[in-house]
C-alpha cells in the first residue's frame, strides 16, 4: 500500500493506493497474476480520505491502519484520529475520535491500529512522560471508548 498526502489551507487529504482484493476501490485490475498460484494481487483505484477540520500541521495521515472497509487515520498534532468507511459511493468519514478535544500536545493519534470493530489509538505526552492507548469499539456506526491503558516513564 502506498499513501500520499495532499494539503490545502482548509483541509488535508490522504490518497490511498490499496493493494489487495479485499481493500480495493472500484473495479480491481490485476497487478500480478500467476496461473499456478492461488493468490492474485489487485490494485484498486486511488481513493482520497479528506478531513475538513485538519491543517497540514496536524499530521493527518502520518499513521494509517486498514481493516476491511474501514480506515483509521491519525492526526497526532491535532490530537485526533479519523475513522473512514468505504461504501459504494467511496470513502466517507464515519467518526472523529475522541469526540471531545484532548489535552493540547498529548499526541493522541500518534499510533493507530484497527481490527474489525475495535480501534486502538496511542498517545504520547512528552512533557508528562506518559504513553497511553485508548480502546474504542464500534456498534453500527457509533464508536465508544471502552478503556485506556497508561504507562509512565520512571
mmCIF file of C-alpha atoms in Angstrom:
data_model
loop_
_atom_site.group_PDB
_atom_site.id
_atom_site.type_symbol
_atom_site.label_atom_id
_atom_site.label_comp_id
_atom_site.label_asym_id
_atom_site.label_seq_id
_atom_site.Cartn_x
_atom_site.Cartn_y
_atom_site.Cartn_z
ATOM 1 C CA UNK A 1 0.000 0.000 0.000
ATOM 2 C CA UNK A 2 1.238 3.463 -0.807
ATOM 3 C CA UNK A 3 -0.108 6.644 0.749
ATOM 4 C CA UNK A 4 0.418 10.207 -0.400
ATOM 5 C CA UNK A 5 -0.635 13.354 1.458
ATOM 6 C CA UNK A 6 -2.017 16.448 -0.211
ATOM 7 C CA UNK A 7 -2.730 19.601 1.777
ATOM 8 C CA UNK A 8 -4.597 22.835 1.237
ATOM 9 C CA UNK A 9 -5.217 25.734 3.585
ATOM 10 C CA UNK A 10 -8.669 24.392 4.504
ATOM 11 C CA UNK A 11 -8.308 20.635 4.573
ATOM 12 C CA UNK A 12 -5.907 17.757 4.330
ATOM 13 C CA UNK A 13 -6.346 14.725 2.095
ATOM 14 C CA UNK A 14 -4.700 11.342 2.178
ATOM 15 C CA UNK A 15 -4.588 9.461 -1.116
ATOM 16 C CA UNK A 16 -4.680 5.703 -0.809
ATOM 17 C CA UNK A 17 -3.466 3.224 -3.377
ATOM 18 C CA UNK A 18 -4.684 -0.051 -1.993
ATOM 19 C CA UNK A 19 -3.180 -3.405 -2.774
ATOM 20 C CA UNK A 20 -5.397 -6.442 -2.225
ATOM 21 C CA UNK A 21 -8.734 -7.756 -3.370
ATOM 22 C CA UNK A 22 -10.353 -7.001 -0.002
ATOM 23 C CA UNK A 23 -9.311 -3.356 0.246
ATOM 24 C CA UNK A 24 -9.522 -2.200 -3.364
ATOM 25 C CA UNK A 25 -11.782 0.611 -4.548
ATOM 26 C CA UNK A 26 -13.596 0.492 -7.856
ATOM 27 C CA UNK A 27 -13.072 -2.285 -10.366
ATOM 28 C CA UNK A 28 -9.962 -4.256 -9.467
ATOM 29 C CA UNK A 29 -7.297 -4.590 -12.124
ATOM 30 C CA UNK A 30 -4.783 -7.458 -11.984
ATOM 31 C CA UNK A 31 -1.389 -6.221 -10.822
ATOM 32 C CA UNK A 32 0.369 -9.560 -10.592
ATOM 33 C CA UNK A 33 -1.060 -12.854 -11.721
ATOM 34 C CA UNK A 34 0.490 -16.289 -11.750
ATOM 35 C CA UNK A 35 -1.618 -19.023 -13.358
ATOM 36 C CA UNK A 36 -0.198 -21.647 -10.999
ATOM 37 C CA UNK A 37 -0.692 -19.594 -7.846
ATOM 38 C CA UNK A 38 -3.929 -19.349 -5.927
ATOM 39 C CA UNK A 39 -3.089 -15.835 -4.757
ATOM 40 C CA UNK A 40 -3.523 -12.884 -7.060
ATOM 41 C CA UNK A 41 -2.776 -9.303 -6.179
ATOM 42 C CA UNK A 42 -5.034 -6.471 -7.260
ATOM 43 C CA UNK A 43 -4.560 -2.757 -7.485
ATOM 44 C CA UNK A 44 -7.674 -0.746 -6.711
ATOM 45 C CA UNK A 45 -8.484 2.759 -7.862
ATOM 46 C CA UNK A 46 -6.880 5.533 -5.777
ATOM 47 C CA UNK A 47 -9.080 6.969 -3.056
ATOM 48 C CA UNK A 48 -8.886 10.277 -1.216
ATOM 49 C CA UNK A 49 -9.580 10.465 2.509
ATOM 50 C CA UNK A 50 -10.281 14.050 3.475
ATOM 51 C CA UNK A 51 -10.828 15.674 6.840
ATOM 52 C CA UNK A 52 -12.309 19.148 6.743
ATOM 53 C CA UNK A 53 -11.047 20.213 10.171
ATOM 54 C CA UNK A 54 -7.330 19.468 9.852
ATOM 55 C CA UNK A 55 -4.455 21.546 8.543
ATOM 56 C CA UNK A 56 -1.137 20.336 7.123
ATOM 57 C CA UNK A 57 0.482 20.945 10.532
ATOM 58 C CA UNK A 58 -1.880 18.444 12.238
ATOM 59 C CA UNK A 59 -0.048 15.396 10.892
ATOM 60 C CA UNK A 60 -3.200 13.957 9.284
ATOM 61 C CA UNK A 61 -2.188 10.748 7.537
ATOM 62 C CA UNK A 62 1.131 10.326 9.321
ATOM 63 C CA UNK A 63 -0.188 6.961 10.546
ATOM 64 C CA UNK A 64 -2.826 4.755 8.938
ATOM 65 C CA UNK A 65 -4.430 1.397 9.667
ATOM 66 C CA UNK A 66 -6.840 -0.580 7.462
ATOM 67 C CA UNK A 67 -9.289 -3.336 8.339
ATOM 68 C CA UNK A 68 -11.684 -4.437 5.603
ATOM 69 C CA UNK A 69 -13.715 -1.408 4.540
ATOM 70 C CA UNK A 70 -12.557 0.761 7.449
ATOM 71 C CA UNK A 71 -9.538 3.056 7.594
ATOM 72 C CA UNK A 72 -8.232 4.691 10.777
ATOM 73 C CA UNK A 73 -6.101 7.798 10.177
ATOM 74 C CA UNK A 74 -4.105 9.527 12.898
ATOM 75 C CA UNK A 75 -3.581 13.278 13.236
ATOM 76 C CA UNK A 76 -1.318 13.444 16.313
ATOM 77 C CA UNK A 77 -0.710 17.199 16.261
ATOM 78 C CA UNK A 78 -4.483 17.743 16.194
ATOM 79 C CA UNK A 79 -4.980 15.188 18.994
ATOM 80 C CA UNK A 80 -7.418 13.105 16.956
ATOM 81 C CA UNK A 81 -7.912 10.036 14.806
ATOM 82 C CA UNK A 82 -10.443 9.775 11.996
ATOM 83 C CA UNK A 83 -12.468 6.723 11.009
ATOM 84 C CA UNK A 84 -13.398 6.350 7.338
ATOM 85 C CA UNK A 85 -15.721 3.672 5.978
ATOM 86 C CA UNK A 86 -15.865 2.600 2.350
ATOM 87 C CA UNK A 87 -19.319 2.477 0.802
ATOM 88 C CA UNK A 88 -20.450 2.010 -2.779
ATOM 89 C CA UNK A 89 -20.040 5.798 -3.200
ATOM 90 C CA UNK A 90 -16.437 5.760 -1.931
ATOM 91 C CA UNK A 91 -14.716 6.507 1.377
ATOM 92 C CA UNK A 92 -16.704 8.629 3.862
ATOM 93 C CA UNK A 93 -15.698 9.925 7.272
ATOM 94 C CA UNK A 94 -17.604 7.971 9.909
ATOM 95 C CA UNK A 95 -16.204 9.446 13.119
ATOM 96 C CA UNK A 96 -13.608 11.647 14.717
ATOM 97 C CA UNK A 97 -12.077 10.091 17.826
ATOM 98 C CA UNK A 98 -12.240 11.138 20.519
ATOM 99 C CA UNK A 99 -15.450 13.122 20.067
ATOM 100 C CA UNK A 100 -14.296 15.627 22.699
ATOM 101 C CA UNK A 101 -11.000 17.552 22.433
ATOM 102 C CA UNK A 102 -7.893 16.095 24.061
ATOM 103 C CA UNK A 103 -5.263 17.990 26.036
ATOM 104 C CA UNK A 104 -3.258 20.118 23.620
ATOM 105 C CA UNK A 105 0.014 18.398 22.820
ATOM 106 C CA UNK A 106 -0.880 14.954 24.168
ATOM 107 C CA UNK A 107 -0.108 13.347 20.802
ATOM 108 C CA UNK A 108 -3.392 11.409 20.632
ATOM 109 C CA UNK A 109 -3.353 9.727 17.218
ATOM 110 C CA UNK A 110 0.425 9.121 17.356
ATOM 111 C CA UNK A 111 -0.207 5.442 16.605
ATOM 112 C CA UNK A 112 -3.315 3.621 15.371
ATOM 113 C CA UNK A 113 -4.467 0.029 14.913
ATOM 114 C CA UNK A 114 -7.815 -1.410 13.902
ATOM 115 C CA UNK A 115 -9.268 -4.892 13.692
ATOM 116 C CA UNK A 116 -12.907 -5.148 12.679
ATOM 117 C CA UNK A 117 -14.909 -3.034 15.119
ATOM 118 C CA UNK A 118 -12.098 -2.385 17.608
ATOM 119 C CA UNK A 119 -9.701 0.556 17.285
ATOM 120 C CA UNK A 120 -6.611 1.249 19.387
ATOM 121 C CA UNK A 121 -5.264 4.807 19.374
ATOM 122 C CA UNK A 122 -1.998 5.705 21.027
ATOM 123 C CA UNK A 123 -0.881 8.972 22.573
ATOM 124 C CA UNK A 124 2.468 10.208 23.817
ATOM 125 C CA UNK A 125 2.797 13.165 26.179
ATOM 126 C CA UNK A 126 6.478 14.061 26.158
ATOM 127 C CA UNK A 127 6.048 16.753 28.801
ATOM 128 C CA UNK A 128 4.427 14.395 31.313
ATOM 129 C CA UNK A 129 6.499 11.425 30.012
ATOM 130 C CA UNK A 130 3.440 9.213 29.729
ATOM 131 C CA UNK A 131 2.108 6.986 26.983
ATOM 132 C CA UNK A 132 -1.401 5.666 26.659
ATOM 133 C CA UNK A 133 -3.610 3.594 24.396
ATOM 134 C CA UNK A 134 -7.341 4.216 24.269
ATOM 135 C CA UNK A 135 -9.671 1.436 23.088
ATOM 136 C CA UNK A 136 -12.774 2.263 21.026
ATOM 137 C CA UNK A 137 -15.441 -0.198 19.873
ATOM 138 C CA UNK A 138 -17.926 0.354 17.026
ATOM 139 C CA UNK A 139 -21.588 -0.589 17.270
ATOM 140 C CA UNK A 140 -23.268 0.059 13.898
ATOM 141 C CA UNK A 141 -21.742 3.474 13.055
ATOM 142 C CA UNK A 142 -21.144 4.708 16.616
ATOM 143 C CA UNK A 143 -17.709 4.490 18.265
ATOM 144 C CA UNK A 144 -17.498 4.415 22.065
ATOM 145 C CA UNK A 145 -14.442 4.403 24.273
ATOM 146 C CA UNK A 146 -14.149 1.145 26.234
ATOM 147 C CA UNK A 147 -10.976 1.732 28.222
ATOM 148 C CA UNK A 148 -7.476 3.136 28.458
ATOM 149 C CA UNK A 149 -4.038 1.707 29.186
ATOM 150 C CA UNK A 150 -1.448 4.131 30.568
ATOM 151 C CA UNK A 151 2.235 3.911 31.435
ATOM 152 C CA UNK A 152 4.791 6.360 32.772
ATOM 153 C CA UNK A 153 8.499 6.653 32.076
ATOM 154 C CA UNK A 154 10.048 6.485 35.537
#
